[in-house]
CSV table of C-alpha atoms and ligand atoms in Angstrom, one decimal:
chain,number,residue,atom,x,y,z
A,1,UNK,CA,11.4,-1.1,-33.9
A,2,UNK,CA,8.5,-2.4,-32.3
A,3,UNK,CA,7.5,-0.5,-28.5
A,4,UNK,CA,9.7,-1.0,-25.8
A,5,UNK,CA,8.6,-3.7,-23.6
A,6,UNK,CA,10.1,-2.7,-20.2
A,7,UNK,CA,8.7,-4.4,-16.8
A,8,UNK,CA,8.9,-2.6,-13.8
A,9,UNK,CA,10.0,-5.3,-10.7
A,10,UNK,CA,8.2,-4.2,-7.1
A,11,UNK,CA,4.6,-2.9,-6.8
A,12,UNK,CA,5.2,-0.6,-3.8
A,13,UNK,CA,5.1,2.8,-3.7
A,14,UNK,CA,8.4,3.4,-5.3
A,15,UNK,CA,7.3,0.5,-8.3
A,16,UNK,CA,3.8,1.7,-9.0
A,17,UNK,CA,4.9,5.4,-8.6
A,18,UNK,CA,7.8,5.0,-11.1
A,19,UNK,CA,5.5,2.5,-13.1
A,20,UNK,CA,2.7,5.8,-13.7
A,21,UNK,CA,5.5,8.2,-14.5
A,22,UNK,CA,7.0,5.5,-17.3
A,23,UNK,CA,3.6,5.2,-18.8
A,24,UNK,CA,2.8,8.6,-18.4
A,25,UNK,CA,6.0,10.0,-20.1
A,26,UNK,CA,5.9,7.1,-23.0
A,27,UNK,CA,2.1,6.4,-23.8
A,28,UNK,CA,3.2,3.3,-26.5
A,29,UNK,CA,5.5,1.5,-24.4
A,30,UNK,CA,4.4,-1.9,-23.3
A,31,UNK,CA,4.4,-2.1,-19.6
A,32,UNK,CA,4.3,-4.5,-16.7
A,33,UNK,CA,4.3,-4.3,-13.1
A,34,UNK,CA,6.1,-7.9,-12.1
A,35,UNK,CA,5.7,-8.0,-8.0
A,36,UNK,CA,6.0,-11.1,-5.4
A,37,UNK,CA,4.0,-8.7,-3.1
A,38,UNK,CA,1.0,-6.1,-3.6
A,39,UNK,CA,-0.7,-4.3,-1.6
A,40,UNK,CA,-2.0,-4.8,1.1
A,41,UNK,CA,1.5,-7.1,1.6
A,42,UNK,CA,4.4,-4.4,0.9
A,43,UNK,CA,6.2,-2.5,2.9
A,44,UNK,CA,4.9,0.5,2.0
A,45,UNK,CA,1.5,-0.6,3.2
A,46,UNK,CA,3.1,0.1,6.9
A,47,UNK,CA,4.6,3.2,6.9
A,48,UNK,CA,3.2,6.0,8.1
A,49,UNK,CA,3.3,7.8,4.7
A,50,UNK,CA,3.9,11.4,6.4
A,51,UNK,CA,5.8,14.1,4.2
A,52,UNK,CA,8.6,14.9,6.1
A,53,UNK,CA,11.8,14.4,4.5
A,54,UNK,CA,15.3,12.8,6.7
A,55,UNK,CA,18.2,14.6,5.8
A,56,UNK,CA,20.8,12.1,3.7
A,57,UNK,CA,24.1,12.9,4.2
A,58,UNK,CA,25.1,11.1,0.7
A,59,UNK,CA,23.1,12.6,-1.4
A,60,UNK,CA,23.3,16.8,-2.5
A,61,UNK,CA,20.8,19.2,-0.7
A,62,UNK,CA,19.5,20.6,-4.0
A,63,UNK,CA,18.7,17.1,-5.4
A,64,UNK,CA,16.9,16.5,-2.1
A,65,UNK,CA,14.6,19.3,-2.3
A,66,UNK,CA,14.5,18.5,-5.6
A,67,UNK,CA,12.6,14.6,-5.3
A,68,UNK,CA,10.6,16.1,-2.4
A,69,UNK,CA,9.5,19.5,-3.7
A,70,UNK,CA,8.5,17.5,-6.9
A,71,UNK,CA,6.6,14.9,-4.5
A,72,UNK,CA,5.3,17.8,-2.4
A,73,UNK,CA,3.8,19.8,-5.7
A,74,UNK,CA,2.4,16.4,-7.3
A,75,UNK,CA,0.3,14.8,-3.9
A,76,UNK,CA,-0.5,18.4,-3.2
A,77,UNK,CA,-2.7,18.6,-6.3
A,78,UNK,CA,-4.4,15.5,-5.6
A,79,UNK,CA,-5.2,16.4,-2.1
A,80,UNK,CA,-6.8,19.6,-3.6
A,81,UNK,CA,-8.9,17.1,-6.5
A,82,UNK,CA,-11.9,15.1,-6.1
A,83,UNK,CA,-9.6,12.0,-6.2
A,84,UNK,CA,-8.3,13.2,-2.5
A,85,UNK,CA,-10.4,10.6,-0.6
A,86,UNK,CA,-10.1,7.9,-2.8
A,87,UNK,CA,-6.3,8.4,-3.0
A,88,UNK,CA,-6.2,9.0,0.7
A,89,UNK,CA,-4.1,11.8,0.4
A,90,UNK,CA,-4.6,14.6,2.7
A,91,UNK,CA,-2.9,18.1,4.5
A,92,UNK,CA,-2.4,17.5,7.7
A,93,UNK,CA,-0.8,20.5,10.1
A,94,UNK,CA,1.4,20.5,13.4
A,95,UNK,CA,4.4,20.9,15.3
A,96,UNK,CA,7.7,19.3,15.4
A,97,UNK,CA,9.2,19.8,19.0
A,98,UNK,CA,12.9,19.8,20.1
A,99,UNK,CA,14.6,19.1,24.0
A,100,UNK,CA,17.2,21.2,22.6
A,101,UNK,CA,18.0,23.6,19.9
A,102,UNK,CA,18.3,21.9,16.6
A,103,UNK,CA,21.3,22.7,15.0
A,104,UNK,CA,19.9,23.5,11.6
A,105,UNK,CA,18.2,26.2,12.3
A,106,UNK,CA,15.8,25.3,8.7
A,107,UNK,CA,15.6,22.1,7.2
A,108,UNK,CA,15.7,22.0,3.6
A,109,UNK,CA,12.4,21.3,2.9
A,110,UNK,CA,11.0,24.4,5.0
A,111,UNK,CA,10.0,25.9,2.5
A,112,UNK,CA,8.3,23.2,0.4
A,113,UNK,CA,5.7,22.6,3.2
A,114,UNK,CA,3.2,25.1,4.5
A,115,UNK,CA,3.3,28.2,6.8
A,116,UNK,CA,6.5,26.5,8.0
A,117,UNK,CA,6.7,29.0,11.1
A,118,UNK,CA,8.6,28.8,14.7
A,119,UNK,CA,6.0,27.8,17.4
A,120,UNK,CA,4.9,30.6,19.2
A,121,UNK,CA,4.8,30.3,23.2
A,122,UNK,CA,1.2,29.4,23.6
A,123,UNK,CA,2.1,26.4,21.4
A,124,UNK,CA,5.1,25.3,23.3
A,125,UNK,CA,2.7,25.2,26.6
A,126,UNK,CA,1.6,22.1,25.2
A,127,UNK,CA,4.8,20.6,25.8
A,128,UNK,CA,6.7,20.8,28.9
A,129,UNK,CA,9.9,18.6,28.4
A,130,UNK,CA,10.7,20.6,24.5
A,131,UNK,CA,12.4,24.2,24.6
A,132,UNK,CA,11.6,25.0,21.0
A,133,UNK,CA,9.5,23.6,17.7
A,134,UNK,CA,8.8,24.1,14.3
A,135,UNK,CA,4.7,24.5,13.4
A,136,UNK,CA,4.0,24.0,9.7
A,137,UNK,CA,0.8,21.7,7.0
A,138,UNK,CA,2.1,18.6,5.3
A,139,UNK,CA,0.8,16.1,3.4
A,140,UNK,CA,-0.2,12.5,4.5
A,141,UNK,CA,-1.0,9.2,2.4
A,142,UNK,CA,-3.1,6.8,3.7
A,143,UNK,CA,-0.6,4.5,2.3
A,144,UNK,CA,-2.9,1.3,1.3
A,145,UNK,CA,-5.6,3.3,-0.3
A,146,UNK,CA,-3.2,5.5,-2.1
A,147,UNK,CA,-1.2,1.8,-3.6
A,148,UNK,CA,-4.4,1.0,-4.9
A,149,UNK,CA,-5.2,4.2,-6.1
A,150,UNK,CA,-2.0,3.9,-8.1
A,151,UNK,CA,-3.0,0.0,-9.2
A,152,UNK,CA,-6.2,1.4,-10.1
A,153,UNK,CA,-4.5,4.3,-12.6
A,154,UNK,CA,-1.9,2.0,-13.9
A,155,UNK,CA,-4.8,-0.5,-15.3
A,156,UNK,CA,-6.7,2.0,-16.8
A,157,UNK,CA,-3.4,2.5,-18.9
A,158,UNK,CA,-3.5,-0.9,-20.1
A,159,UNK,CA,-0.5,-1.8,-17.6
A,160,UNK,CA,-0.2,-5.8,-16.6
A,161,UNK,CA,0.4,-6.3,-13.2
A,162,UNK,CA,2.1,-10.4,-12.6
A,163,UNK,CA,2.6,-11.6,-9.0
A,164,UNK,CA,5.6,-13.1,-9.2
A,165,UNK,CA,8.9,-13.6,-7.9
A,166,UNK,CA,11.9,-12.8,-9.8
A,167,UNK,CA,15.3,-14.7,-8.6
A,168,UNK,CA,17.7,-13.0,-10.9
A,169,UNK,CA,16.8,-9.9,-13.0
A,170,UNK,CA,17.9,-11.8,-15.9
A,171,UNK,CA,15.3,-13.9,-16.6
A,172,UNK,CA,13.1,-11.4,-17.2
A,173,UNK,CA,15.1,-11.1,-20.6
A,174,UNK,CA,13.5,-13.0,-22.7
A,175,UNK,CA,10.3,-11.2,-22.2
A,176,UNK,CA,11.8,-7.7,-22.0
A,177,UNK,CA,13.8,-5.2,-23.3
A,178,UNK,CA,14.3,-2.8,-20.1
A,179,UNK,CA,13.7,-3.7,-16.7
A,180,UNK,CA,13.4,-1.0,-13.8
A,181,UNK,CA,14.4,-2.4,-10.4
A,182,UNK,CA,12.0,-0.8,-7.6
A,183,UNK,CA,12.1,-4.2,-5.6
A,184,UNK,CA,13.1,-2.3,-2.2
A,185,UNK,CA,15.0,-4.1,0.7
A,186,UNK,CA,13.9,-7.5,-1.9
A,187,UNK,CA,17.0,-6.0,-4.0
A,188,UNK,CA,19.6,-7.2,-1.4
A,189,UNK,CA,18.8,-10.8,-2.4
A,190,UNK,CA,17.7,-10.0,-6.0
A,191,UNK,CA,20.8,-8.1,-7.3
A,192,UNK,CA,23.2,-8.6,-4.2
A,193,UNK,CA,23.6,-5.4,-3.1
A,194,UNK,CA,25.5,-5.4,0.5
A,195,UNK,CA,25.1,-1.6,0.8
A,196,UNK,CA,21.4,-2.2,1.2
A,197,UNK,CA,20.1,-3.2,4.8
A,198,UNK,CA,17.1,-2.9,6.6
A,199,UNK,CA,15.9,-0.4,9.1
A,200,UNK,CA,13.0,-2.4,10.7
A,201,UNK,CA,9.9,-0.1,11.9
A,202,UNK,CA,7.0,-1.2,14.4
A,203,UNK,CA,4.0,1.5,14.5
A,204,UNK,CA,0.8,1.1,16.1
A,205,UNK,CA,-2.7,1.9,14.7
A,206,UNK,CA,-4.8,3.4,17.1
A,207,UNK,CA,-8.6,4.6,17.1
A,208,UNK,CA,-8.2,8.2,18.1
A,209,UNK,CA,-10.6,10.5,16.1
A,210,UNK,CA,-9.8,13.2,18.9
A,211,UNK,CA,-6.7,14.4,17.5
A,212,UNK,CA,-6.3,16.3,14.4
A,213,UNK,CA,-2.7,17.1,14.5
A,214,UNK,CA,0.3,16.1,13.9
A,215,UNK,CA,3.2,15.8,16.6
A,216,UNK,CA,7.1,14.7,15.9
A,217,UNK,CA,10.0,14.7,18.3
A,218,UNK,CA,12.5,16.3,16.4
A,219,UNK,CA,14.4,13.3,17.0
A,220,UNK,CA,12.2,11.5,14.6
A,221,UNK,CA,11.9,8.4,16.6
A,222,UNK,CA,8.6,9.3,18.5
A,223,UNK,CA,5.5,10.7,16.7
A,224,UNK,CA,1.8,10.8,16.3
A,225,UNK,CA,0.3,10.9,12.7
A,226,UNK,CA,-3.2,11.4,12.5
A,227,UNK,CA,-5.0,10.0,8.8
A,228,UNK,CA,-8.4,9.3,7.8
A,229,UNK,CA,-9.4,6.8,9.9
A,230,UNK,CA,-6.8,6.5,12.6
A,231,UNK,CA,-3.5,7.6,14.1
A,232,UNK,CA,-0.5,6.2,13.7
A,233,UNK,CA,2.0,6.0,17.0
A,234,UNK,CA,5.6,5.8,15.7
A,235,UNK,CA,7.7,3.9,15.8
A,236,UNK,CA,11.2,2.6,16.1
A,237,UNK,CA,14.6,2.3,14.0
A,238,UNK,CA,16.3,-1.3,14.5
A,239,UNK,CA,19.4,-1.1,12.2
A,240,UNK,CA,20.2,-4.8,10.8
A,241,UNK,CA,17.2,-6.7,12.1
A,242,UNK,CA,15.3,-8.3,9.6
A,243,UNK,CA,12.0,-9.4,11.8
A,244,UNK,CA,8.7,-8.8,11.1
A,245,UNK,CA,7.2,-9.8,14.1
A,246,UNK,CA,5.7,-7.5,16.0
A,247,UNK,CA,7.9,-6.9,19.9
A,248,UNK,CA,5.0,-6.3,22.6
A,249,UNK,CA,8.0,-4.4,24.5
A,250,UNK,CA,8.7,-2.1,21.8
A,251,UNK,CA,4.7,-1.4,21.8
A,252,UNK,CA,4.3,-0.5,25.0
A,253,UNK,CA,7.3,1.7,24.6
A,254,UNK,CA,5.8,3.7,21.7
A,255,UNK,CA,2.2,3.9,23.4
A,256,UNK,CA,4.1,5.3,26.6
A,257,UNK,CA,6.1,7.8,24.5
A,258,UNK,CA,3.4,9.2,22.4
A,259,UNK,CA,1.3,9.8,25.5
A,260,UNK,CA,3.7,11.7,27.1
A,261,UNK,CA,3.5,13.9,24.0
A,262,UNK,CA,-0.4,13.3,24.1
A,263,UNK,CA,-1.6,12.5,27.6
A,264,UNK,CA,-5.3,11.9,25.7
A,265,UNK,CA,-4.0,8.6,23.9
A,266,UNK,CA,-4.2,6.9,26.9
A,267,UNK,CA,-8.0,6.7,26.1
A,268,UNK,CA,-6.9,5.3,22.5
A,269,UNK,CA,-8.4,2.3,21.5
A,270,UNK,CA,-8.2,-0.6,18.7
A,271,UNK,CA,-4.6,-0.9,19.0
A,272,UNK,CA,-3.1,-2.5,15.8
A,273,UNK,CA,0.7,-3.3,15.8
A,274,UNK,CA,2.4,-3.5,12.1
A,275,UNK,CA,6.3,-3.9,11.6
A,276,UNK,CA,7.8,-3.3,7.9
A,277,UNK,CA,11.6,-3.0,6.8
A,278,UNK,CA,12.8,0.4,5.7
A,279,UNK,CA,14.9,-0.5,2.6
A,280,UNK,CA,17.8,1.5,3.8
A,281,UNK,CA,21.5,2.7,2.1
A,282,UNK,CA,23.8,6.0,2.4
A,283,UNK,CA,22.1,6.8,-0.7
A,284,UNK,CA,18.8,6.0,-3.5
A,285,UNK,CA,20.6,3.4,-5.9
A,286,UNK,CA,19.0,5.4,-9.0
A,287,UNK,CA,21.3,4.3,-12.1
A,288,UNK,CA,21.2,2.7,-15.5
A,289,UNK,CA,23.2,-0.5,-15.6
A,290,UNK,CA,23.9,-2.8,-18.8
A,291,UNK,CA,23.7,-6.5,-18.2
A,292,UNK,CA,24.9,-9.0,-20.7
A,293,UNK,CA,25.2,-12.8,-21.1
A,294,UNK,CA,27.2,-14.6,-24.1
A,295,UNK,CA,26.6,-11.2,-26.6
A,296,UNK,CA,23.3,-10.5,-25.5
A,297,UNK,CA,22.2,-7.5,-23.3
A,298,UNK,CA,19.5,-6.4,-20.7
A,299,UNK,CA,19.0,-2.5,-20.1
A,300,UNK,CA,18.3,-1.8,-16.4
A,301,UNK,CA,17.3,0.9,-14.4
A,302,UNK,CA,17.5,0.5,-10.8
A,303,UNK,CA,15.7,2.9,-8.4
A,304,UNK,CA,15.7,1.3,-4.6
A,305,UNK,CA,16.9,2.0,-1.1
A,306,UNK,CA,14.4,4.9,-0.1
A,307,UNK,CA,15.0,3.8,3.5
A,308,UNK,CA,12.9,6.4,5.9
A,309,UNK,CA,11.6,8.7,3.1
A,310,UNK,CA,9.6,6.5,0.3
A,311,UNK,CA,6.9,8.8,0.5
A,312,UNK,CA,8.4,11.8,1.0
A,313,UNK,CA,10.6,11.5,-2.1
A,314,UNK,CA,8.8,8.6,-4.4
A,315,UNK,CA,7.3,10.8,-7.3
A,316,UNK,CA,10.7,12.7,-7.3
A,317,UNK,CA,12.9,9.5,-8.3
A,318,UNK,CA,10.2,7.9,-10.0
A,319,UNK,CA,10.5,11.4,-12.6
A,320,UNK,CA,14.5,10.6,-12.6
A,321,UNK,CA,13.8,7.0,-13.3
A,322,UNK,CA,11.5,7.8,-16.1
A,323,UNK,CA,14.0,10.0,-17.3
A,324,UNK,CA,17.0,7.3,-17.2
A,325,UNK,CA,14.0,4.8,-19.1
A,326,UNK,CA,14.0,7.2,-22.0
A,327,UNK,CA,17.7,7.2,-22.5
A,328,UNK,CA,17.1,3.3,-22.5
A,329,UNK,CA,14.7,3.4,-25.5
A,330,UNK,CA,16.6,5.9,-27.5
A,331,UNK,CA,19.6,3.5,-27.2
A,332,UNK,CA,17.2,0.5,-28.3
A,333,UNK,CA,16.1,2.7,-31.3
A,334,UNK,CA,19.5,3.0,-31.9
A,335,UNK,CA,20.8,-0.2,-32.2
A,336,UNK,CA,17.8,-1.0,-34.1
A,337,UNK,CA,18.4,1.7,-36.7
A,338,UNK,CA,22.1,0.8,-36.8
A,339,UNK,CA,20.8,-2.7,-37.6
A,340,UNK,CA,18.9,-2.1,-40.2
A,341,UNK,CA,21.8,0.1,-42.0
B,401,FAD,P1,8.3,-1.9,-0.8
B,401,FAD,O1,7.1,-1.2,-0.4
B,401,FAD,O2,8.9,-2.9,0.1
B,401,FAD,O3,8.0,-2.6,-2.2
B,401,FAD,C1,9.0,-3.5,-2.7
B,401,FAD,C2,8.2,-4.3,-3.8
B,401,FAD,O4,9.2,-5.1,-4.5
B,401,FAD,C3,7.2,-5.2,-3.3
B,401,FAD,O5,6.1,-5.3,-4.2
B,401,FAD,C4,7.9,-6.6,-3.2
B,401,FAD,O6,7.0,-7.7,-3.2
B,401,FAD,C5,8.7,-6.5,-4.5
B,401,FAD,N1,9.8,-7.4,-4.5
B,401,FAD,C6,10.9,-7.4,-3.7
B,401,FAD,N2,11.8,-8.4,-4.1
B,401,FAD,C7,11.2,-9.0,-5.2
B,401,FAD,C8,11.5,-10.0,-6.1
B,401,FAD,N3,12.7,-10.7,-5.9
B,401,FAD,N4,10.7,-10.4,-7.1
B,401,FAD,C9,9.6,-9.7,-7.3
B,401,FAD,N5,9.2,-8.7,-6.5
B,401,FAD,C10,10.0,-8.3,-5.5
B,401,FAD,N6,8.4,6.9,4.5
B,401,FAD,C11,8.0,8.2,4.4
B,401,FAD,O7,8.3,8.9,3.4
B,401,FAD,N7,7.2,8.7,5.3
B,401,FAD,C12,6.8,8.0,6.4
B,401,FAD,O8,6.1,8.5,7.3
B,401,FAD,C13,7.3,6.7,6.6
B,401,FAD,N8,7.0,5.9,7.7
B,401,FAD,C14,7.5,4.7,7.8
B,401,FAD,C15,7.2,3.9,8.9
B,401,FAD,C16,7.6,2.6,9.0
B,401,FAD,C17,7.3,1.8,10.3
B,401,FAD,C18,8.4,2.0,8.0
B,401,FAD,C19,8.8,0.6,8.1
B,401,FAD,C20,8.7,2.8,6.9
B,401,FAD,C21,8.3,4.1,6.8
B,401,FAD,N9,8.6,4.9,5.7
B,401,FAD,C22,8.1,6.2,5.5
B,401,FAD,C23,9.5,4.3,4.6
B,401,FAD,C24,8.8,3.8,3.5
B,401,FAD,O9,7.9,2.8,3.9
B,401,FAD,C25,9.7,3.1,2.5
B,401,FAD,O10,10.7,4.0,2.1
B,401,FAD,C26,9.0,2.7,1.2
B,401,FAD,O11,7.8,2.0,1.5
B,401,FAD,C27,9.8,1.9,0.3
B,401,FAD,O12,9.0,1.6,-0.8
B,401,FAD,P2,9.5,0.5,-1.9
B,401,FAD,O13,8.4,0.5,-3.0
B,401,FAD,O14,10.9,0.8,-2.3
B,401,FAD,O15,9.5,-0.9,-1.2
């Protein structure tokens, strides 16, 4: 049979990510990247792109550490390459504090990181209001320049990339044989799923070259991330609320939280506000699914609903995607071959 034409729907990191892997694991495949948004218009493009896994009730521990350690290992290289700045990728070390005593006493992903330690005294000075913390080096993408990064390595593999947006999955069937769903919270309206809502986020961008490390509430809800060229002030978790405007109250809340974390923000300037919509579910839908309309089919893969941890676990589920993508092809050879007989 001729190659494979499969088209991957949503150019964030989850689409472009599983997008490299499918043209990385099958070279003669025809690929496209089919996206009503790119960067700098995704969701992606807002988050603060730290590695630091949430914990998913739904979804096994080993598989977990799995997508993350395999996410972990892969940025990790970069960040030790000459492509580090360009991919704006880089370690970044810290402490996560508690008010009380977590009750996992190691996350699973304690040992993925580095030097993943108990704080000592000294350190906990720093913080009055926490009784205990976890110091360890993670990774963080700069998350535009690392969407273009991947743009930039998906062209030089011949890869198309279409703005467009795609009401049903099924008219991409006349152009395709596969199509790999990575179209994030868009997949509640493009596929219907009723499992998938959003989390909505609002972080600030602040000018603060001063500080170099990283500092989480072990709640999650309060952090400061430093990157390349500025910090990002985190954040907040809105269950159901689809707006993308940005709430001056919920600003000033997060700047008053993260400087009573970092008294020295309050001399932060450049304050940016940007909201985005975690595409949130118990668990990743990662699946194959046949559809079919009067005798004819369309192979699909979905891989969506990364909710808090797209970065933390995107080159993990883009490898499982791939995977599932393979299967797809050897069933097309298949029914070619059988055709033929
Ligand atoms: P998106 O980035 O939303 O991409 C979806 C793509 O699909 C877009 O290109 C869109 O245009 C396209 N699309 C949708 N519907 C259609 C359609 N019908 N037709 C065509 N195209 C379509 N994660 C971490 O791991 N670490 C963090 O520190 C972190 N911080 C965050 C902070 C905030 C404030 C927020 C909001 C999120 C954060 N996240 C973090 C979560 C992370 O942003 C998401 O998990 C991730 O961006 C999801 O990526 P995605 O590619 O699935 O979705």
């Amino acid at each position: 049979m001729a190659a494979p034409k499969v088209a991957v729907v949503g150019a964030g990191v989850v689409g472009l990510s599983t997008a490299l892997c499918i043209v990385e694991t099958f070279p003669t495949c025809s690929l496209a990247v089919v996206a009503e948004r790119f960067t700098p218009s995704t969701t992606s493009d807002v988050a603060a792109g730290m590695l630091i896994p949430h914990t998913t009730p739904d979804i096994p521990i080993h598989v977990q550490k799995q997508r993350f350690k395999e996410t972990f290992t892969y940025l990790f290289a970069i960040s030790n390459s000459a492509e580090a700045s360009e991919a704006g990728i880089h370690l970044v070390s810290g402490w996560q504090v508690f008010k009380s005593t977590p009750k996992e006493e190691l996350p699973f992903w304690s040992d993925v990181v580095l030097g993943f330690r108990p704080m000592s005294e000294a350190e906990l000075q720093k913080f009055p209001q926490h009784v205990c913390g976890q110091a360890f080096t993670t990774l963080k993408c700069n998350c535009p320049p690392y969407l273009l990064w991947l743009e930039k390595r998906l062209k030089a593999k011949g890869v198309q990339m279409y703005t467009r947006k795609v009401t049903n999955l099924w008219e991409l069937h006349s152009e395709y044989n596969i199509v790999v769903n990575c179209a994030g919270i868009g997949a509640h309206q493009l596929v219907g799923d009723q499992k998938l809502f959003p989390v909505r986020g609002q972080v600030l961008e602040v000018h603060a070259p001063w500080v170099k490390n990283f500092i989480r509430d072990g709640d999650g809800l309060t952090y400061i991330y430093p990157g390349i060229h500025s910090v990002t002030l985190g954040g907040t978790r809105e269950r159901e609320n689809w707006s993308l405007s940005p709430d001056p109250s919920s600003t000033k809340d997060i700047f008053d939280r993260c400087c009573s974390l970092e008294p020295s923000l309050q001399q932060a300037r450049d304050i940016k506000v940007k909201v985005g919509l975690r595409p949130s579910r118990a668990c990743v839908r990662l699946e194959r699914e046949v559809l079919s309309q009067g005798g004819a089919k369309l192979l699909v893969v979905h891989n969506y609903g990364h909710g808090s941890g797209g970065f933390s676990m995107h080159r993990g589920t883009a490898k499982e995607t791939a995977h599932l993508v393979g299967e797809c092809i050897a069933a097309l050879q298949d029914s070619s071959s059988r055709a033929k007989l």
